[in-house]
């Protein structure tokens, strides 16, 4: 059994998509990051960076004590290896998937995250920052669009790379991107949207947190952190 420490954000959706696709048994442990639950000592033991998602696997392959993992990319890789699904066993296929997984966690995620911050949450309009992140998001979309020419999924077959990217592309309107500019992404997005497991993952999110509006208190918790926040 896997405990998934989760809230209803793009990084959280990556893992519910995987778990719904794979059929691994899991239970959700909600971590309401807008209410500061990521700072509870018990959660920090599992996720020292005070961010979700994180998992605890109560039946790791080595038969040892429960194993905790934080960072969505590390979790996807762990679960793919555990279940032997969504990551090719073939040397070239595996490395193709891993490159795009790392591209998402080190590029698309952080850049689109800053895009969301400056286009939606910043208390003042900072035109340079908006322009910088909207442009960089667009550049990353163009790279992905090129990769998706003549193929159904990002790597050779449906993989953890698709699961990592999808939740960060779905809010394309918020990121000030137009799908007409990226026809291969548009087709891929539709293909992803049609997958029953993806639909189940998003339905679950809506059940857990129907109100996705961010309150002023939540903004203070999420955007007011500095070195002193690390206890
Ligand atoms: N690099 C991390 C990012 C995770 C992340 O940014 N999580 C956010 C929500 S999407 C979070 O838990 N924020 C709580 C906080 O910053 O206090 C990953 O890929 O797992």
Coordinates of C-alpha atoms and ligand atoms in Angstrom, one line a residue:
X1 CA 0.0 0.0 0.0
X2 CA 1.2 3.5 -0.9
X3 CA 0.4 6.6 1.1
X4 CA 0.2 9.6 -1.2
X5 CA 0.7 13.0 0.4
X6 CA -1.2 15.2 -2.0
X7 CA -2.9 18.4 -2.8
X8 CA -4.7 19.4 -5.9
X9 CA -2.0 21.1 -7.9
X10 CA -0.2 20.2 -11.1
X11 CA 2.7 18.4 -9.2
X12 CA 0.1 16.5 -7.2
X13 CA -1.9 15.5 -10.3
X14 CA 1.2 13.8 -11.8
X15 CA 1.1 11.2 -9.1
X16 CA -2.6 10.5 -9.0
X17 CA -2.4 10.0 -12.8
X18 CA 0.3 7.5 -12.4
X19 CA -1.5 5.7 -9.5
X20 CA -4.8 5.6 -11.4
X21 CA -3.0 4.3 -14.6
X22 CA -1.0 1.6 -12.8
X23 CA -3.6 0.1 -10.5
X24 CA -1.1 0.2 -7.6
X25 CA -3.1 0.4 -4.3
X26 CA -2.9 3.8 -2.6
X27 CA -4.5 6.1 -0.1
X28 CA -4.6 9.8 -0.2
X29 CA -3.3 11.8 2.8
X30 CA -4.4 15.3 2.0
X31 CA -1.8 18.1 2.7
X32 CA -3.6 21.4 2.5
X33 CA -0.7 23.6 1.5
X34 CA -2.9 26.7 1.7
X35 CA -3.4 26.0 5.4
X36 CA 0.2 25.3 6.1
X37 CA -0.1 21.5 6.7
X38 CA 3.2 21.0 4.8
X39 CA 5.0 22.4 7.9
X40 CA 3.7 19.7 10.3
X41 CA 6.7 17.9 11.8
X42 CA 5.4 14.5 10.7
X43 CA 5.2 15.7 7.0
X44 CA 8.6 17.3 7.2
X45 CA 10.0 13.9 8.1
X46 CA 8.8 12.6 4.8
X47 CA 9.3 15.8 2.7
X48 CA 12.0 18.0 4.1
X49 CA 11.4 20.6 1.4
X50 CA 7.9 21.3 2.8
X51 CA 6.3 20.5 -0.5
X52 CA 4.0 17.8 -1.8
X53 CA 3.7 15.4 -3.5
X54 CA 5.4 12.7 -1.4
X55 CA 4.8 9.1 -0.9
X56 CA 5.4 6.4 1.7
X57 CA 5.6 2.8 0.3
X58 CA 4.7 0.3 3.0
X59 CA 5.8 -2.6 0.9
X60 CA 9.1 -1.6 -0.8
X61 CA 10.8 -4.2 -3.1
X62 CA 13.6 -4.8 -0.6
X63 CA 11.2 -6.0 2.0
X64 CA 12.5 -3.4 4.5
X65 CA 11.0 -0.6 6.5
X66 CA 8.5 1.8 4.8
X67 CA 10.2 4.0 2.3
X68 CA 9.4 7.7 1.8
X69 CA 10.1 9.6 -1.4
X70 CA 9.7 13.3 -2.1
X71 CA 10.0 15.2 -5.4
X72 CA 7.5 14.3 -8.1
X73 CA 10.1 13.2 -10.7
X74 CA 11.7 10.9 -8.1
X75 CA 8.3 9.5 -7.2
X76 CA 7.3 8.8 -10.8
X77 CA 10.6 7.1 -11.4
X78 CA 10.3 5.0 -8.2
X79 CA 6.7 4.0 -9.0
X80 CA 7.6 3.2 -12.6
X81 CA 10.4 0.9 -11.5
X82 CA 8.2 -0.6 -8.8
X83 CA 5.4 -1.5 -11.1
X84 CA 7.5 -2.0 -14.2
X85 CA 5.1 0.3 -16.1
X86 CA 5.3 3.5 -18.1
X87 CA 9.1 3.4 -18.3
X88 CA 10.7 1.4 -21.1
X89 CA 13.1 -1.4 -20.0
X90 CA 15.0 -0.8 -23.3
X91 CA 18.1 1.4 -22.9
X92 CA 17.2 4.0 -25.5
X93 CA 13.5 4.1 -24.7
X94 CA 14.2 4.5 -21.0
X95 CA 16.7 7.3 -21.5
X96 CA 14.4 9.1 -23.9
X97 CA 11.6 9.1 -21.3
X98 CA 14.0 10.2 -18.5
X99 CA 15.3 13.1 -20.5
X100 CA 11.7 14.4 -20.9
X101 CA 10.9 13.7 -17.3
X102 CA 13.9 15.8 -16.2
X103 CA 13.0 18.4 -18.9
X104 CA 9.6 18.8 -17.2
X105 CA 10.8 18.9 -13.5
X106 CA 13.8 21.2 -14.2
X107 CA 12.3 23.4 -17.0
X108 CA 8.6 23.3 -17.8
X109 CA 7.5 23.0 -14.2
X110 CA 9.6 25.8 -12.7
X111 CA 9.1 28.2 -15.6
X112 CA 5.4 27.7 -15.9
X113 CA 5.2 28.0 -12.1
X114 CA 6.8 31.4 -12.2
X115 CA 4.5 32.2 -15.1
X116 CA 1.5 31.4 -12.9
X117 CA 3.0 33.4 -10.1
X118 CA 3.5 36.6 -12.0
X119 CA 0.4 36.4 -14.3
X120 CA -2.0 35.4 -11.4
X121 CA -0.8 35.7 -7.9
X122 CA 1.8 38.5 -7.6
X123 CA 0.4 41.4 -5.6
X124 CA 1.7 43.9 -8.2
X125 CA 2.0 43.8 -12.0
X126 CA 5.6 43.3 -13.0
X127 CA 5.7 43.5 -16.8
X128 CA 9.3 42.4 -17.2
X129 CA 8.6 39.2 -15.2
X130 CA 5.3 38.4 -17.0
X131 CA 7.0 38.9 -20.4
X132 CA 10.0 36.8 -19.4
X133 CA 8.0 33.8 -18.1
X134 CA 5.3 33.9 -20.8
X135 CA 8.0 34.0 -23.5
X136 CA 10.0 31.2 -21.9
X137 CA 6.9 29.1 -21.4
X138 CA 6.1 29.6 -25.1
X139 CA 9.6 28.5 -26.0
X140 CA 9.2 25.3 -24.0
X141 CA 5.9 24.7 -25.7
X142 CA 7.5 25.0 -29.1
X143 CA 10.2 22.5 -28.0
X144 CA 7.5 20.0 -26.9
X145 CA 5.4 20.7 -30.0
X146 CA 8.4 19.7 -32.1
X147 CA 9.0 16.5 -30.1
X148 CA 5.3 15.6 -30.6
X149 CA 5.4 15.8 -34.4
X150 CA 4.6 12.4 -35.9
X151 CA 4.2 10.6 -32.5
X152 CA 1.3 10.0 -30.1
X153 CA 3.2 10.5 -26.9
X154 CA 6.4 12.3 -25.8
X155 CA 8.7 9.4 -25.7
X156 CA 8.3 6.2 -27.8
X157 CA 5.3 5.1 -25.8
X158 CA 3.0 6.5 -23.2
X159 CA 5.2 7.1 -20.1
X160 CA 5.9 9.0 -16.9
X161 CA 7.1 11.9 -19.2
X162 CA 3.5 12.4 -20.4
X163 CA 2.2 12.2 -16.8
X164 CA 4.7 14.8 -15.7
X165 CA 4.0 17.2 -18.5
X166 CA 0.2 17.0 -18.9
X167 CA -0.8 18.8 -15.6
X168 CA 1.6 21.7 -16.6
X169 CA 0.3 22.1 -20.1
X170 CA -3.4 21.8 -19.2
X171 CA -3.5 25.3 -17.8
X172 CA -2.2 26.7 -21.1
X173 CA -4.7 29.6 -21.1
X174 CA -3.5 30.8 -17.7
X175 CA 0.0 30.7 -19.0
X176 CA -1.1 32.9 -21.9
X177 CA -0.4 30.2 -24.6
X178 CA -2.6 29.5 -27.6
X179 CA -3.0 25.9 -28.6
X180 CA -3.5 27.0 -32.3
X181 CA 0.2 27.8 -32.2
X182 CA 1.1 24.3 -31.1
X183 CA -1.0 21.8 -33.1
X184 CA 1.0 18.7 -32.0
X185 CA 0.5 19.6 -28.4
X186 CA -3.2 20.2 -29.0
X187 CA -3.6 16.6 -30.4
X188 CA -1.5 15.2 -27.5
X189 CA -3.6 17.1 -24.9
X190 CA -6.8 15.7 -26.4
X191 CA -5.3 12.2 -26.4
X192 CA -4.3 12.6 -22.7
X193 CA -7.7 14.0 -21.8
X194 CA -9.4 11.0 -23.3
X195 CA -7.6 8.6 -21.0
X196 CA -10.0 7.3 -18.3
X197 CA -7.2 7.3 -15.6
X198 CA -6.4 10.9 -16.3
X199 CA -10.1 11.7 -16.0
X200 CA -10.3 9.8 -12.7
X201 CA -7.3 11.7 -11.3
X202 CA -8.9 15.1 -12.0
X203 CA -12.3 13.9 -10.7
X204 CA -10.6 12.9 -7.4
X205 CA -9.0 16.4 -7.2
X206 CA -12.3 18.0 -7.5
X207 CA -13.7 15.9 -4.7
X208 CA -10.8 16.6 -2.4
X209 CA -10.7 20.3 -3.1
X210 CA -13.6 21.8 -5.0
X211 CA -12.5 25.3 -4.3
X212 CA -9.3 26.1 -6.2
X213 CA -9.4 29.8 -5.5
X214 CA -6.4 30.9 -3.4
X215 CA -7.2 32.9 -0.3
X216 CA -5.2 35.8 1.0
X217 CA -4.1 33.7 4.0
X218 CA -2.9 30.9 1.6
X219 CA -0.9 33.4 -0.4
X220 CA 0.8 34.6 2.8
X221 CA 1.7 31.0 3.6
X222 CA 2.9 30.0 0.1
X223 CA 4.6 33.2 -1.0
X224 CA 5.9 34.6 2.3
X225 CA 8.5 31.9 2.9
X226 CA 12.2 32.5 3.5
X227 CA 15.1 30.9 5.3
X228 CA 13.3 31.3 8.7
X229 CA 10.4 29.2 7.4
X230 CA 12.7 26.1 7.5
X231 CA 12.5 24.8 11.1
Ligands
LIG1 N1 10.0 20.1 -7.4 C1 8.9 19.7 -6.6 C2 7.9 20.9 -6.5 C3 6.7 20.5 -5.7 C4 5.9 21.8 -5.4 O1 6.2 22.9 -5.8 N2 4.8 21.6 -4.6 C5 4.0 22.8 -4.2 C6 2.6 22.7 -4.8 S1 2.6 22.5 -6.6 C7 3.9 22.8 -2.7 O2 3.8 21.8 -2.1 N3 4.1 24.0 -2.1 C8 4.0 24.1 -0.7 C9 5.0 25.2 -0.2 O3 5.7 25.8 -1.1 O4 5.0 25.5 1.0 C10 8.2 18.5 -7.2 O5 8.3 18.3 -8.4 O6 7.7 17.7 -6.5

